[in-house]
């Protein structure tokens, strides 16, 4: 079974631009979560989608948004990029139906650098 | 605010040593505690713990959860250089506020 895939793997943007990251979950997984990882803050939860609906959102500004498509693929968008948005963005998928939780499997991440 | 604290932040041992990594937490609506190993890439799943006192074991790694005292430990026996990594503890909270809160991790270095 193929793992979680994320594209692109590396991205360089300048301040003020916007960026869209993509995540394809493991086949059959309907829950997709997004995380930001930085050396200072560690791994932080951004949001989680299940069946095209955002179920929960972490403490990030509105510049960070996402969506999920009917095939469970998800995109994350960051508008008006700031230097502090430079990070590894990880996507994780799980089977999780309803409120039943399940193990999350992480993708390789997208390394975003904002200059 | 949910909080997950791992200790120590870093640890250097020699091959063959046994190590114990700690994770304490304060969250609302606890569902499970997870351990991950992260090398130079995405975290890989190790254990998921939901019940107190039941040890999960995989080879030289084992973990146990204490839901009364709100902590978990991860033990690695007979360490090998390949065990060198950051070990992450995460707590899953459910209900209407589903999320995963991570600790900062423990950097384990195993020297030959």
Short mmCIF file of C-alpha atoms in Angstrom, two decimals:
data_model
loop_
_atom_site.label_atom_id
_atom_site.label_comp_id
_atom_site.label_asym_id
_atom_site.label_seq_id
_atom_site.Cartn_x
_atom_site.Cartn_y
_atom_site.Cartn_z
CA UNK A 1 0.00 0.00 0.00
CA UNK A 2 1.46 3.37 -0.98
CA UNK A 3 2.21 5.79 1.83
CA UNK A 4 1.20 9.40 2.31
CA UNK A 5 2.61 11.60 -0.44
CA UNK A 6 3.20 15.32 -0.33
CA UNK A 7 4.06 17.72 -3.11
CA UNK A 8 6.17 19.63 -3.63
CA UNK A 9 8.96 18.37 -1.37
CA UNK A 10 10.79 21.70 -1.34
CA UNK A 11 9.60 25.22 -1.98
CA UNK A 12 11.19 28.65 -1.83
CA UNK A 13 8.96 31.72 -1.72
CA UNK A 14 9.34 35.38 -0.84
CA UNK A 15 7.49 37.36 1.79
CA UNK A 16 3.99 38.37 0.77
CA UNK A 17 3.50 35.53 -1.68
CA UNK A 18 1.07 32.69 -1.18
CA UNK A 19 1.67 28.96 -1.39
CA UNK A 20 -0.40 25.79 -1.82
CA UNK A 21 0.80 22.43 -0.56
CA UNK A 22 -0.76 19.12 -1.50
CA UNK A 23 -1.22 15.86 0.39
CA UNK A 24 -2.49 12.51 -0.88
CA UNK A 25 -3.43 10.17 1.98
CA UNK A 26 -3.06 6.43 2.13
CA UNK A 27 -5.78 4.75 0.09
CA UNK A 28 -8.89 4.28 2.22
CA UNK A 29 -7.88 6.89 4.78
CA UNK A 30 -10.44 9.65 5.15
CA UNK A 31 -8.84 11.83 7.81
CA UNK A 32 -6.03 14.21 6.88
CA UNK A 33 -4.22 16.40 9.39
CA UNK A 34 -1.65 19.10 8.79
CA UNK A 35 1.23 20.06 11.07
CA UNK A 36 3.95 22.68 11.09
CA UNK A 37 7.37 21.70 12.44
CA UNK A 38 10.00 24.28 13.36
CA UNK A 39 13.14 23.95 15.49
CA UNK A 40 11.75 26.35 18.08
CA UNK A 41 8.16 25.22 18.42
CA UNK A 42 8.41 21.58 17.46
CA UNK A 43 5.39 19.95 15.85
CA UNK A 44 2.21 22.01 15.99
CA UNK A 45 -1.25 21.00 14.83
CA UNK A 46 -2.75 23.14 12.07
CA UNK A 47 -6.06 21.48 11.18
CA UNK A 48 -7.76 18.18 10.44
CA UNK A 49 -10.17 17.28 7.66
CA UNK A 50 -12.55 14.36 7.46
CA UNK A 51 -14.95 13.77 4.59
CA UNK A 52 -14.27 17.22 3.14
CA UNK A 53 -15.10 18.97 6.44
CA UNK A 54 -12.68 20.70 8.76
CA UNK A 55 -13.22 19.00 12.14
CA UNK A 56 -10.72 20.99 14.15
CA UNK A 57 -8.26 23.83 13.83
CA UNK A 58 -5.19 24.66 15.86
CA UNK A 59 -4.04 28.08 17.00
CA UNK A 60 -2.84 29.50 13.72
CA UNK A 61 -3.88 32.77 12.04
CA UNK A 62 -6.44 32.86 9.26
CA UNK A 63 -3.65 33.07 6.68
CA UNK A 64 -3.45 29.29 7.04
CA UNK A 65 -6.33 27.49 5.39
CA UNK A 66 -7.04 24.12 3.90
CA UNK A 67 -9.53 21.98 2.12
CA UNK A 68 -10.20 18.35 1.35
CA UNK A 69 -11.54 16.90 -1.85
CA UNK A 70 -13.97 14.04 -2.34
CA UNK A 71 -11.06 11.64 -2.98
CA UNK A 72 -9.63 12.62 0.44
CA UNK A 73 -6.70 14.50 -1.08
CA UNK A 74 -6.05 17.70 0.81
CA UNK A 75 -4.45 21.04 0.12
CA UNK A 76 -3.11 23.61 2.52
CA UNK A 77 -2.77 27.26 1.60
CA UNK A 78 -0.75 29.97 3.29
CA UNK A 79 -1.36 33.51 2.13
CA UNK A 80 0.79 36.60 2.65
CA UNK A 81 3.83 34.56 3.64
CA UNK A 82 6.02 35.72 6.52
CA UNK A 83 9.60 34.76 7.32
CA UNK A 84 8.34 32.83 10.34
CA UNK A 85 6.32 30.54 8.10
CA UNK A 86 9.54 28.80 7.06
CA UNK A 87 9.08 25.28 8.32
CA UNK A 88 8.55 21.64 7.48
CA UNK A 89 4.85 21.09 6.79
CA UNK A 90 3.75 17.56 7.49
CA UNK A 91 0.57 15.87 6.49
CA UNK A 92 -0.74 12.76 8.21
CA UNK A 93 -3.60 10.47 7.32
CA UNK A 94 -5.63 7.98 9.29
CA UNK A 95 -8.69 5.81 8.80
CA UNK A 96 -10.60 7.59 11.61
CA UNK A 97 -14.35 7.32 11.05
CA UNK A 98 -16.56 9.61 13.12
CA UNK A 99 -14.89 10.23 16.45
CA UNK A 100 -13.00 6.95 16.42
CA UNK A 101 -9.35 7.70 16.32
CA UNK A 102 -6.69 5.67 14.65
CA UNK A 103 -2.98 5.74 14.13
CA UNK A 104 -1.76 8.58 11.95
CA UNK A 105 0.78 7.96 9.23
CA UNK A 106 2.94 10.88 8.20
CA UNK A 107 4.08 11.95 4.77
CA UNK A 108 7.66 13.06 4.04
CA UNK A 109 6.75 16.73 4.41
CA UNK A 110 7.17 19.89 2.34
CA UNK A 111 10.11 22.08 3.31
CA UNK A 112 9.01 25.70 2.83
CA UNK A 113 11.59 28.47 2.93
CA UNK A 114 10.40 32.06 2.93
CA UNK A 115 12.99 34.67 1.94
CA UNK B 1 -4.34 24.71 26.95
CA UNK B 2 -3.20 21.15 26.28
CA UNK B 3 0.38 20.47 27.22
CA UNK B 4 2.83 17.61 26.59
CA UNK B 5 6.25 17.69 28.24
CA UNK B 6 9.06 15.28 27.40
CA UNK B 7 12.23 14.68 29.36
CA UNK B 8 15.11 14.65 29.03
CA UNK B 9 15.43 16.94 26.03
CA UNK B 10 18.55 15.10 24.95
CA UNK B 11 20.45 12.01 25.97
CA UNK B 12 23.78 10.49 24.94
CA UNK B 13 24.44 6.81 25.70
CA UNK B 14 26.71 3.99 24.56
CA UNK B 15 25.60 1.00 22.56
CA UNK B 16 24.13 -1.64 24.82
CA UNK B 17 22.80 0.81 27.40
CA UNK B 18 19.14 0.90 28.43
CA UNK B 19 17.31 4.22 28.23
CA UNK B 20 14.01 5.51 29.59
CA UNK B 21 12.27 8.45 27.97
CA UNK B 22 9.52 10.30 29.80
CA UNK B 23 6.35 12.01 28.67
CA UNK B 24 3.87 13.81 30.92
CA UNK B 25 0.69 15.46 29.76
CA UNK B 26 -2.24 17.67 30.66
CA UNK B 27 -5.04 17.57 28.10
CA UNK B 28 -8.81 17.74 27.97
CA UNK B 29 -10.68 14.59 26.87
CA UNK B 30 -7.69 12.28 26.60
CA UNK B 31 -8.07 9.59 23.96
CA UNK B 32 -4.64 8.10 23.44
CA UNK B 33 -0.91 8.67 23.73
CA UNK B 34 1.40 7.96 20.84
CA UNK B 35 5.13 7.56 20.49
CA UNK B 36 6.95 8.33 17.24
CA UNK B 37 10.54 8.04 16.10
CA UNK B 38 11.80 10.81 13.86
CA UNK B 39 15.09 10.57 12.03
CA UNK B 40 15.89 12.93 9.15
CA UNK B 41 12.39 12.63 7.77
CA UNK B 42 8.77 12.29 8.81
CA UNK B 43 7.87 10.70 12.15
CA UNK B 44 7.26 6.96 12.09
CA UNK B 45 4.74 5.39 14.43
CA UNK B 46 5.96 3.28 17.36
CA UNK B 47 3.15 2.77 19.85
CA UNK B 48 -0.37 3.86 20.64
CA UNK B 49 -1.46 3.60 24.27
CA UNK B 50 -4.99 4.01 25.54
CA UNK B 51 -5.16 1.94 28.74
CA UNK B 52 -3.19 2.31 31.95
CA UNK B 53 -0.75 -0.36 33.03
CA UNK B 54 -0.70 -2.37 29.82
CA UNK B 55 2.77 -2.58 28.36
CA UNK B 56 3.17 -2.39 24.61
CA UNK B 57 6.28 -4.10 23.30
CA UNK B 58 8.05 -4.25 19.99
CA UNK B 59 11.45 -5.87 19.97
CA UNK B 60 13.76 -3.87 22.23
CA UNK B 61 11.22 -1.06 22.65
CA UNK B 62 8.43 -1.00 25.18
CA UNK B 63 6.06 1.60 26.54
CA UNK B 64 3.52 1.95 29.31
CA UNK B 65 0.91 4.54 30.22
CA UNK B 66 -0.23 5.76 33.65
CA UNK B 67 -3.50 7.64 33.21
CA UNK B 68 -3.77 8.42 36.91
CA UNK B 69 -0.39 10.16 37.08
CA UNK B 70 -0.68 11.41 33.47
CA UNK B 71 2.59 10.11 32.08
CA UNK B 72 4.11 7.52 29.85
CA UNK B 73 7.60 6.05 29.49
CA UNK B 74 9.37 4.60 26.50
CA UNK B 75 12.10 2.08 27.25
CA UNK B 76 14.78 1.00 24.82
CA UNK B 77 17.01 -1.88 25.91
CA UNK B 78 20.37 -2.89 24.41
CA UNK B 79 20.51 0.34 22.41
CA UNK B 80 22.07 0.39 18.94
CA UNK B 81 23.44 3.28 16.87
CA UNK B 82 20.36 2.95 14.66
CA UNK B 83 18.22 3.99 17.61
CA UNK B 84 19.68 7.50 17.37
CA UNK B 85 16.74 9.79 16.59
CA UNK B 86 14.29 12.24 18.08
CA UNK B 87 11.54 10.43 19.97
CA UNK B 88 8.25 12.28 19.98
CA UNK B 89 5.37 11.83 22.36
CA UNK B 90 1.93 13.01 21.27
CA UNK B 91 -1.42 13.01 23.01
CA UNK B 92 -4.63 12.67 21.09
CA UNK B 93 -7.67 14.42 22.48
CA UNK B 94 -11.12 13.77 21.08
CA UNK B 95 -14.67 14.92 21.31
CA UNK B 96 -15.49 18.24 19.70
CA UNK B 97 -11.88 19.40 19.99
CA UNK B 98 -10.05 16.61 18.25
CA UNK B 99 -6.33 17.24 17.86
CA UNK B 100 -2.87 15.86 18.42
CA UNK B 101 -0.52 17.75 20.75
CA UNK B 102 3.17 16.95 20.51
CA UNK B 103 5.97 17.28 23.01
CA UNK B 104 9.26 18.89 21.92
CA UNK B 105 10.90 15.48 21.68
CA UNK B 106 13.92 13.74 23.20
CA UNK B 107 17.05 13.64 21.06
CA UNK B 108 18.73 10.28 21.66
CA UNK B 109 22.29 9.76 20.49
CA UNK B 110 23.73 6.26 20.75
CA UNK B 111 27.51 6.15 20.39
CA UNK B 112 29.35 2.98 19.35
#
